[in-house]
């Protein structure tokens, strides 16, 4: 495996493929309007390889290319495993909570890193939602940079604690008020609907503290950002009971309808959970 040079092997295949293409170029470059096109066609036919030659050459190129893919995949997988193990070792030594999250996947602190070993790349998730897309990880530094960038991205999406309860409570109360004329008791808001209303509540909260034409910082609020702040809301220790929202897992049918959202991503030591609904605690005044 150590004798395999991925770049050199690919260049060799490219060279031979270009050599085959070159033998077909005289025919491909014919100009039908040229008065001497028949003479040119005659010369092209004299050097044109037979179908058996072309077929054999293509089969040979395919075989070599498939071998390169296999060898490169094995080599990259071995390298990625080494980098992956070193990254996990260092994170554990630094005191981060670390646990396996599946094949070639790890929860590290508040993020999940998935490795594609044969492609030597990784991506970062939060609560199973993509936070950073696939990126090449040929060196340990690449993985560390990816993890640090993901943590910074989470921090940049943080709703301040002093606003978090207002935004989430306001979003729920708006949805509940729309439903009060049609039902009694506590309203169970589907989480996808709640997510949409949180975005509206964020914009309303920003505009209430500034000029109407101001650029909204919350205009870009992807699902991972919602789930991150949802986890932070659920972790608020000093939230009064009357402002506390509860969450419900829902039925199997709800999950099949893809209403469920994953939570508990703040700490790798906590198990993921799935919820479909949000509702006010019974003590909430109506």
mmCIF file of C-alpha atoms in Angstrom:
data_model
loop_
_atom_site.group_PDB
_atom_site.id
_atom_site.type_symbol
_atom_site.label_atom_id
_atom_site.label_comp_id
_atom_site.label_asym_id
_atom_site.label_seq_id
_atom_site.Cartn_x
_atom_site.Cartn_y
_atom_site.Cartn_z
ATOM 1 C CA UNK A 1 0.000 0.000 0.000
ATOM 2 C CA UNK A 2 2.884 2.363 0.752
ATOM 3 C CA UNK A 3 4.123 2.029 -2.870
ATOM 4 C CA UNK A 4 0.814 3.282 -4.262
ATOM 5 C CA UNK A 5 1.095 6.845 -5.599
ATOM 6 C CA UNK A 6 -2.458 8.056 -6.223
ATOM 7 C CA UNK A 7 -1.452 11.163 -8.166
ATOM 8 C CA UNK A 8 1.033 9.332 -10.391
ATOM 9 C CA UNK A 9 -1.428 6.540 -11.168
ATOM 10 C CA UNK A 10 -4.166 8.989 -12.129
ATOM 11 C CA UNK A 11 -1.790 10.968 -14.342
ATOM 12 C CA UNK A 12 -0.761 7.740 -16.110
ATOM 13 C CA UNK A 13 -4.399 6.875 -16.841
ATOM 14 C CA UNK A 14 -5.022 10.401 -18.099
ATOM 15 C CA UNK A 15 -1.971 10.200 -20.377
ATOM 16 C CA UNK A 16 -3.137 6.939 -21.944
ATOM 17 C CA UNK A 17 -6.713 8.213 -22.281
ATOM 18 C CA UNK A 18 -5.468 11.327 -24.070
ATOM 19 C CA UNK A 19 -3.354 9.131 -26.361
ATOM 20 C CA UNK A 20 -6.481 7.209 -27.367
ATOM 21 C CA UNK A 21 -8.435 10.428 -27.885
ATOM 22 C CA UNK A 22 -5.622 11.806 -30.052
ATOM 23 C CA UNK A 23 -6.046 8.905 -32.479
ATOM 24 C CA UNK A 24 -9.709 9.871 -32.923
ATOM 25 C CA UNK A 25 -9.124 13.605 -33.289
ATOM 26 C CA UNK A 26 -8.429 13.640 -37.082
ATOM 27 C CA UNK A 27 -11.947 12.306 -37.611
ATOM 28 C CA UNK A 28 -13.505 14.560 -34.965
ATOM 29 C CA UNK A 29 -11.889 17.708 -36.417
ATOM 30 C CA UNK A 30 -13.115 17.287 -39.981
ATOM 31 C CA UNK A 31 -14.828 20.334 -41.473
ATOM 32 C CA UNK A 32 -17.620 19.359 -43.824
ATOM 33 C CA UNK A 33 -17.369 22.653 -45.746
ATOM 34 C CA UNK A 34 -13.689 22.123 -46.560
ATOM 35 C CA UNK A 35 -13.219 21.414 -50.314
ATOM 36 C CA UNK A 36 -10.569 18.824 -49.375
ATOM 37 C CA UNK A 37 -12.675 17.152 -46.689
ATOM 38 C CA UNK A 38 -12.707 13.788 -48.511
ATOM 39 C CA UNK A 39 -8.906 13.752 -48.671
ATOM 40 C CA UNK A 40 -8.792 14.572 -44.966
ATOM 41 C CA UNK A 41 -11.354 11.856 -44.238
ATOM 42 C CA UNK A 42 -9.283 9.326 -46.173
ATOM 43 C CA UNK A 43 -6.200 10.177 -44.118
ATOM 44 C CA UNK A 44 -8.235 10.010 -40.895
ATOM 45 C CA UNK A 45 -9.514 6.555 -41.799
ATOM 46 C CA UNK A 46 -5.954 5.339 -42.362
ATOM 47 C CA UNK A 47 -5.037 6.061 -38.717
ATOM 48 C CA UNK A 48 -8.420 5.323 -37.141
ATOM 49 C CA UNK A 49 -8.142 2.445 -34.660
ATOM 50 C CA UNK A 50 -10.426 -0.531 -35.108
ATOM 51 C CA UNK A 51 -13.391 -1.104 -32.864
ATOM 52 C CA UNK A 52 -11.571 -3.998 -31.198
ATOM 53 C CA UNK A 53 -8.569 -1.740 -30.465
ATOM 54 C CA UNK A 54 -10.780 0.990 -29.032
ATOM 55 C CA UNK A 55 -12.797 -1.501 -26.996
ATOM 56 C CA UNK A 56 -9.683 -3.151 -25.597
ATOM 57 C CA UNK A 57 -8.148 0.226 -24.739
ATOM 58 C CA UNK A 58 -11.313 1.423 -22.994
ATOM 59 C CA UNK A 59 -11.605 -1.831 -21.036
ATOM 60 C CA UNK A 60 -7.972 -1.545 -19.990
ATOM 61 C CA UNK A 61 -8.462 2.069 -18.874
ATOM 62 C CA UNK A 62 -11.599 1.121 -16.972
ATOM 63 C CA UNK A 63 -9.826 -1.729 -15.180
ATOM 64 C CA UNK A 64 -6.897 0.452 -14.177
ATOM 65 C CA UNK A 65 -9.207 3.250 -13.044
ATOM 66 C CA UNK A 66 -11.299 0.891 -10.916
ATOM 67 C CA UNK A 67 -8.113 -0.433 -9.322
ATOM 68 C CA UNK A 68 -7.030 3.131 -8.526
ATOM 69 C CA UNK A 69 -10.393 3.797 -6.881
ATOM 70 C CA UNK A 70 -10.043 0.686 -4.711
ATOM 71 C CA UNK A 71 -6.444 1.377 -3.755
ATOM 72 C CA UNK A 72 -7.046 5.071 -3.120
ATOM 73 C CA UNK A 73 -10.090 4.259 -1.003
ATOM 74 C CA UNK A 74 -8.127 1.792 1.112
ATOM 75 C CA UNK A 75 -5.235 4.190 1.502
ATOM 76 C CA UNK A 76 -7.461 7.125 2.408
ATOM 77 C CA UNK A 77 -9.490 5.007 4.821
ATOM 78 C CA UNK A 78 -6.341 3.911 6.650
ATOM 79 C CA UNK A 79 -5.098 7.495 6.859
ATOM 80 C CA UNK A 80 -8.492 8.804 7.997
ATOM 81 C CA UNK A 81 -8.757 6.168 10.721
ATOM 82 C CA UNK A 82 -5.395 7.302 12.084
ATOM 83 C CA UNK A 83 -6.382 10.981 11.995
ATOM 84 C CA UNK A 84 -9.809 10.200 13.467
ATOM 85 C CA UNK A 85 -8.301 8.219 16.364
ATOM 86 C CA UNK A 86 -5.784 10.956 17.124
ATOM 87 C CA UNK A 87 -8.464 13.651 17.064
ATOM 88 C CA UNK A 88 -10.690 11.684 19.462
ATOM 89 C CA UNK A 89 -7.744 10.930 21.757
ATOM 90 C CA UNK A 90 -6.804 14.598 21.996
ATOM 91 C CA UNK A 91 -10.394 15.683 22.645
ATOM 92 C CA UNK A 92 -10.761 13.152 25.449
ATOM 93 C CA UNK A 93 -7.496 14.293 26.991
ATOM 94 C CA UNK A 94 -8.721 17.895 26.890
ATOM 95 C CA UNK A 95 -11.807 16.893 28.893
ATOM 96 C CA UNK A 96 -14.451 17.011 26.168
ATOM 97 C CA UNK A 97 -17.363 14.595 26.424
ATOM 98 C CA UNK A 98 -16.893 12.078 23.592
ATOM 99 C CA UNK A 99 -19.014 9.130 22.484
ATOM 100 C CA UNK A 100 -19.579 7.109 19.349
ATOM 101 C CA UNK A 101 -22.632 8.111 17.325
ATOM 102 C CA UNK A 102 -22.542 5.346 14.723
ATOM 103 C CA UNK A 103 -20.135 4.004 12.135
ATOM 104 C CA UNK A 104 -17.353 6.572 11.661
ATOM 105 C CA UNK A 105 -19.322 9.166 13.638
ATOM 106 C CA UNK A 106 -18.556 10.800 16.972
ATOM 107 C CA UNK A 107 -20.321 13.201 19.267
ATOM 108 C CA UNK A 108 -17.727 15.589 20.650
ATOM 109 C CA UNK A 109 -19.030 18.144 23.106
ATOM 110 C CA UNK A 110 -21.955 19.832 21.373
ATOM 111 C CA UNK A 111 -21.222 18.702 17.815
ATOM 112 C CA UNK A 112 -21.280 15.451 15.873
ATOM 113 C CA UNK A 113 -18.514 14.707 13.381
ATOM 114 C CA UNK A 114 -19.094 12.166 10.628
ATOM 115 C CA UNK A 115 -16.153 10.753 8.683
ATOM 116 C CA UNK A 116 -16.258 9.430 5.131
ATOM 117 C CA UNK A 117 -13.082 7.418 5.445
ATOM 118 C CA UNK A 118 -12.665 6.267 1.847
ATOM 119 C CA UNK A 119 -13.090 9.841 0.591
ATOM 120 C CA UNK A 120 -10.889 11.280 3.382
ATOM 121 C CA UNK A 121 -13.456 13.874 4.339
ATOM 122 C CA UNK A 122 -15.699 14.841 7.255
ATOM 123 C CA UNK A 123 -18.732 16.964 8.014
ATOM 124 C CA UNK A 124 -20.285 18.353 11.189
ATOM 125 C CA UNK A 125 -23.856 17.992 12.434
ATOM 126 C CA UNK A 126 -25.866 19.428 15.284
ATOM 127 C CA UNK A 127 -28.789 17.277 16.418
ATOM 128 C CA UNK A 128 -28.336 15.323 13.157
ATOM 129 C CA UNK A 129 -28.772 18.460 11.049
ATOM 130 C CA UNK A 130 -25.815 19.467 8.875
ATOM 131 C CA UNK A 131 -23.870 22.322 10.405
ATOM 132 C CA UNK A 132 -20.863 22.208 8.043
ATOM 133 C CA UNK A 133 -20.730 20.309 4.726
ATOM 134 C CA UNK A 134 -18.214 17.660 3.707
ATOM 135 C CA UNK A 135 -14.643 18.930 3.663
ATOM 136 C CA UNK A 136 -11.311 17.242 2.930
ATOM 137 C CA UNK A 137 -9.520 15.980 6.043
ATOM 138 C CA UNK A 138 -6.076 14.801 4.957
ATOM 139 C CA UNK A 139 -4.441 16.036 8.170
ATOM 140 C CA UNK A 140 -5.324 16.200 11.863
ATOM 141 C CA UNK A 141 -5.304 19.976 11.602
ATOM 142 C CA UNK A 142 -8.097 19.775 9.017
ATOM 143 C CA UNK A 143 -10.383 17.985 11.481
ATOM 144 C CA UNK A 144 -9.495 20.326 14.325
ATOM 145 C CA UNK A 145 -10.177 23.344 12.135
ATOM 146 C CA UNK A 146 -13.526 21.883 11.082
ATOM 147 C CA UNK A 147 -14.537 21.254 14.705
ATOM 148 C CA UNK A 148 -13.459 24.727 15.815
ATOM 149 C CA UNK A 149 -15.290 26.339 12.904
ATOM 150 C CA UNK A 150 -18.452 24.418 13.847
ATOM 151 C CA UNK A 151 -18.256 25.569 17.459
ATOM 152 C CA UNK A 152 -17.821 29.148 16.298
ATOM 153 C CA UNK A 153 -20.825 28.795 14.020
ATOM 154 C CA UNK A 154 -22.952 27.596 16.939
ATOM 155 C CA UNK A 155 -21.805 30.536 19.060
ATOM 156 C CA UNK A 156 -22.676 32.959 16.283
ATOM 157 C CA UNK A 157 -26.250 31.597 16.215
ATOM 158 C CA UNK A 158 -26.780 31.991 19.967
ATOM 159 C CA UNK A 159 -29.871 33.919 21.036
ATOM 160 C CA UNK A 160 -28.951 35.800 24.253
ATOM 161 C CA UNK A 161 -30.393 34.247 27.418
ATOM 162 C CA UNK A 162 -32.312 37.417 28.232
ATOM 163 C CA UNK A 163 -34.161 37.159 24.891
ATOM 164 C CA UNK A 164 -34.484 33.396 24.571
ATOM 165 C CA UNK A 165 -37.496 32.913 26.842
ATOM 166 C CA UNK A 166 -39.302 35.906 25.337
ATOM 167 C CA UNK A 167 -38.838 34.622 21.782
ATOM 168 C CA UNK A 168 -39.886 31.038 22.497
ATOM 169 C CA UNK A 169 -42.770 31.935 24.803
ATOM 170 C CA UNK A 170 -43.988 34.572 22.373
ATOM 171 C CA UNK A 171 -43.920 32.152 19.457
ATOM 172 C CA UNK A 172 -45.891 29.532 21.373
ATOM 173 C CA UNK A 173 -48.441 32.016 22.716
ATOM 174 C CA UNK A 174 -49.156 33.313 19.215
ATOM 175 C CA UNK A 175 -49.812 29.783 17.933
ATOM 176 C CA UNK A 176 -51.917 28.948 20.985
ATOM 177 C CA UNK A 177 -53.988 32.123 20.624
ATOM 178 C CA UNK A 178 -54.864 31.195 17.034
ATOM 179 C CA UNK A 179 -56.108 27.799 18.214
ATOM 180 C CA UNK A 180 -58.057 28.890 21.316
ATOM 181 C CA UNK A 181 -61.303 29.478 19.436
ATOM 182 C CA UNK A 182 -61.240 25.923 18.127
ATOM 183 C CA UNK A 183 -60.194 23.934 21.177
ATOM 184 C CA UNK A 184 -59.939 23.901 24.960
ATOM 185 C CA UNK A 185 -56.989 23.014 27.166
ATOM 186 C CA UNK A 186 -53.317 23.321 26.369
ATOM 187 C CA UNK A 187 -52.459 23.626 22.701
ATOM 188 C CA UNK A 188 -49.922 21.172 21.309
ATOM 189 C CA UNK A 189 -48.018 23.007 18.604
ATOM 190 C CA UNK A 190 -46.232 20.840 16.021
ATOM 191 C CA UNK A 191 -42.530 21.586 16.174
ATOM 192 C CA UNK A 192 -42.210 22.421 12.437
ATOM 193 C CA UNK A 193 -44.963 25.019 12.915
ATOM 194 C CA UNK A 194 -43.288 26.263 16.096
ATOM 195 C CA UNK A 195 -39.964 26.615 14.251
ATOM 196 C CA UNK A 196 -41.590 28.862 11.632
ATOM 197 C CA UNK A 197 -43.184 31.018 14.315
ATOM 198 C CA UNK A 198 -39.903 31.312 16.241
ATOM 199 C CA UNK A 199 -38.366 32.841 13.120
ATOM 200 C CA UNK A 200 -41.186 35.377 13.004
ATOM 201 C CA UNK A 201 -40.813 36.068 16.742
ATOM 202 C CA UNK A 202 -37.079 36.639 16.297
ATOM 203 C CA UNK A 203 -37.706 39.221 13.604
ATOM 204 C CA UNK A 204 -40.374 40.886 15.731
ATOM 205 C CA UNK A 205 -38.018 40.966 18.711
ATOM 206 C CA UNK A 206 -35.236 42.564 16.651
ATOM 207 C CA UNK A 207 -37.524 45.159 15.091
ATOM 208 C CA UNK A 208 -38.980 46.122 18.466
ATOM 209 C CA UNK A 209 -35.535 47.306 19.541
ATOM 210 C CA UNK A 210 -34.474 49.271 16.488
ATOM 211 C CA UNK A 211 -35.435 50.970 13.268
ATOM 212 C CA UNK A 212 -37.875 49.264 10.946
ATOM 213 C CA UNK A 213 -35.412 49.315 8.038
ATOM 214 C CA UNK A 214 -32.596 47.668 9.991
ATOM 215 C CA UNK A 215 -30.974 44.558 8.564
ATOM 216 C CA UNK A 216 -32.213 41.510 10.445
ATOM 217 C CA UNK A 217 -29.482 39.401 12.042
ATOM 218 C CA UNK A 218 -31.945 36.502 12.328
ATOM 219 C CA UNK A 219 -32.858 36.459 8.629
ATOM 220 C CA UNK A 220 -30.705 33.362 8.226
ATOM 221 C CA UNK A 221 -31.915 30.937 10.885
ATOM 222 C CA UNK A 222 -31.466 27.340 9.643
ATOM 223 C CA UNK A 223 -32.939 24.326 11.398
ATOM 224 C CA UNK A 224 -29.707 23.504 13.229
ATOM 225 C CA UNK A 225 -29.731 27.021 14.729
ATOM 226 C CA UNK A 226 -33.313 26.552 15.912
ATOM 227 C CA UNK A 227 -32.481 23.174 17.483
ATOM 228 C CA UNK A 228 -29.374 24.585 19.156
ATOM 229 C CA UNK A 229 -31.354 27.400 20.761
ATOM 230 C CA UNK A 230 -34.185 25.021 21.594
ATOM 231 C CA UNK A 231 -31.700 22.929 23.590
ATOM 232 C CA UNK A 232 -30.422 26.092 25.269
ATOM 233 C CA UNK A 233 -33.993 27.097 26.158
ATOM 234 C CA UNK A 234 -34.668 23.676 27.664
ATOM 235 C CA UNK A 235 -31.480 23.996 29.717
ATOM 236 C CA UNK A 236 -32.413 27.357 31.289
ATOM 237 C CA UNK A 237 -32.367 26.722 35.029
ATOM 238 C CA UNK A 238 -34.021 29.921 36.299
ATOM 239 C CA UNK A 239 -37.015 29.960 33.963
ATOM 240 C CA UNK A 240 -40.285 30.510 35.923
ATOM 241 C CA UNK A 241 -42.729 27.604 35.757
ATOM 242 C CA UNK A 242 -45.373 29.752 34.107
ATOM 243 C CA UNK A 243 -43.019 30.453 31.204
ATOM 244 C CA UNK A 244 -41.759 26.893 30.842
ATOM 245 C CA UNK A 245 -42.727 24.998 27.694
ATOM 246 C CA UNK A 246 -42.898 21.211 27.602
ATOM 247 C CA UNK A 247 -42.179 18.868 24.720
ATOM 248 C CA UNK A 248 -43.914 15.690 23.629
ATOM 249 C CA UNK A 249 -42.574 12.763 21.628
ATOM 250 C CA UNK A 250 -45.710 12.246 19.534
ATOM 251 C CA UNK A 251 -47.037 9.072 17.960
ATOM 252 C CA UNK A 252 -45.468 6.708 15.478
ATOM 253 C CA UNK A 253 -47.667 8.285 12.824
ATOM 254 C CA UNK A 254 -46.269 11.728 13.707
ATOM 255 C CA UNK A 255 -42.737 10.410 13.260
ATOM 256 C CA UNK A 256 -43.658 8.849 9.922
ATOM 257 C CA UNK A 257 -44.911 12.264 8.833
ATOM 258 C CA UNK A 258 -41.424 13.599 9.634
ATOM 259 C CA UNK A 259 -42.724 15.921 12.318
ATOM 260 C CA UNK A 260 -40.083 14.786 14.813
ATOM 261 C CA UNK A 261 -37.019 16.861 15.591
ATOM 262 C CA UNK A 262 -33.904 15.703 17.414
ATOM 263 C CA UNK A 263 -32.797 17.461 20.592
ATOM 264 C CA UNK A 264 -30.238 17.053 23.419
ATOM 265 C CA UNK A 265 -27.210 17.934 21.330
ATOM 266 C CA UNK A 266 -25.573 20.322 23.807
ATOM 267 C CA UNK A 267 -23.709 17.584 25.670
ATOM 268 C CA UNK A 268 -22.366 14.395 24.115
ATOM 269 C CA UNK A 269 -22.998 12.632 27.434
ATOM 270 C CA UNK A 270 -26.767 13.055 26.907
ATOM 271 C CA UNK A 271 -28.744 10.748 24.639
ATOM 272 C CA UNK A 272 -30.507 12.210 21.646
ATOM 273 C CA UNK A 273 -34.285 12.514 22.009
ATOM 274 C CA UNK A 274 -37.010 13.155 19.441
ATOM 275 C CA UNK A 275 -40.001 15.428 19.958
ATOM 276 C CA UNK A 276 -42.961 16.340 17.764
ATOM 277 C CA UNK A 277 -44.923 18.877 19.839
ATOM 278 C CA UNK A 278 -44.458 21.783 22.211
ATOM 279 C CA UNK A 279 -47.104 22.773 24.780
ATOM 280 C CA UNK A 280 -47.477 24.983 27.846
ATOM 281 C CA UNK A 281 -47.374 23.469 31.311
ATOM 282 C CA UNK A 282 -50.868 23.069 32.869
ATOM 283 C CA UNK A 283 -50.246 25.893 35.311
ATOM 284 C CA UNK A 284 -49.892 28.454 32.535
ATOM 285 C CA UNK A 285 -52.719 31.026 32.920
ATOM 286 C CA UNK A 286 -55.279 31.027 30.125
#
